[in-house]
């Protein structure tokens, strides 16, 4: 794998359903694991170039399975999560696109929320970010245009992290044009894709959450 590759997959400790969509998203990327996120390397058949964390949630069998992977150990009493440390390591190694696998769901809702906030902060710094669990995907959405290739009938939502203005949603069952969404409104929750969905935004910041295999709204 060429070291110039600027796409990094970060393996985090949340849930993962291994799907073709996940495999296609991470294909050819460099990989860094954050503590117990290394278990996803087993499921995905990956060998990360780095494994970081305090290793308080990685069992000895998992550690013994990857003796060749470089490890950076941090004390449990640290100021950042293992995921934030792994992301910083990727950026130091030249990352421009970050795919956070295992970022959604799991036992810790505080960690899942922090991953969404981390992703938004990274997007504001100019990084291209995707969060995925296999069942769900999340993409930070700042002013501009974004297109997400979703199967017809798949559920998606737009969650405003602020007031939104000039929101267009095209290619959906419930399209919007030049819409203003107050912060906290649920108006843009549970839409249905008619195929690839195109989003435009004039001001504000949001998170697009999609369930590419969920057709319960169809």
Short mmCIF file of N, CA and C in Angstrom, two decimals, residues 6 20 26 49 70 96 110 112 144 153 174 185 207 216 218:
data_model
loop_
_atom_site.label_atom_id
_atom_site.label_comp_id
_atom_site.label_asym_id
_atom_site.label_seq_id
_atom_site.Cartn_x
_atom_site.Cartn_y
_atom_site.Cartn_z
N UNK A 6 -3.73 9.02 1.40
CA UNK A 6 -4.21 9.96 2.42
C UNK A 6 -5.58 9.58 2.97
N UNK A 20 -20.81 -5.33 2.36
CA UNK A 20 -20.05 -4.98 1.15
C UNK A 20 -19.84 -3.47 1.07
N UNK A 26 -13.72 1.18 2.68
CA UNK A 26 -12.37 1.20 3.26
C UNK A 26 -11.32 0.60 2.34
N UNK A 49 -1.53 -0.46 10.61
CA UNK A 49 -0.13 -0.04 10.71
C UNK A 49 0.19 0.47 12.11
N UNK A 70 2.65 -2.23 15.35
CA UNK A 70 3.21 -1.24 16.26
C UNK A 70 2.13 -0.78 17.23
N UNK A 96 -6.18 12.89 4.85
CA UNK A 96 -7.09 13.95 4.42
C UNK A 96 -8.54 13.44 4.44
N UNK A 110 -22.13 8.09 25.09
CA UNK A 110 -21.27 9.27 25.16
C UNK A 110 -20.16 9.18 24.13
N UNK A 112 -20.32 7.47 21.23
CA UNK A 112 -20.91 7.64 19.90
C UNK A 112 -21.17 9.12 19.62
N UNK A 144 -22.55 24.06 1.26
CA UNK A 144 -22.06 23.53 -0.01
C UNK A 144 -23.01 22.46 -0.52
N UNK A 153 -35.33 3.56 -1.43
CA UNK A 153 -36.08 3.08 -0.28
C UNK A 153 -35.34 3.15 1.04
N UNK A 174 -39.46 13.02 0.28
CA UNK A 174 -39.91 14.30 0.81
C UNK A 174 -38.85 15.36 0.50
N UNK A 185 -35.25 21.10 15.59
CA UNK A 185 -36.44 20.63 14.88
C UNK A 185 -36.23 19.21 14.36
N UNK A 207 -25.58 16.98 10.38
CA UNK A 207 -25.08 15.62 10.19
C UNK A 207 -26.12 14.85 9.40
N UNK A 216 -37.52 0.08 5.90
CA UNK A 216 -38.78 0.03 6.65
C UNK A 216 -39.69 1.20 6.30
N UNK A 218 -40.00 2.29 3.21
CA UNK A 218 -40.40 2.15 1.80
C UNK A 218 -41.83 1.65 1.69
#
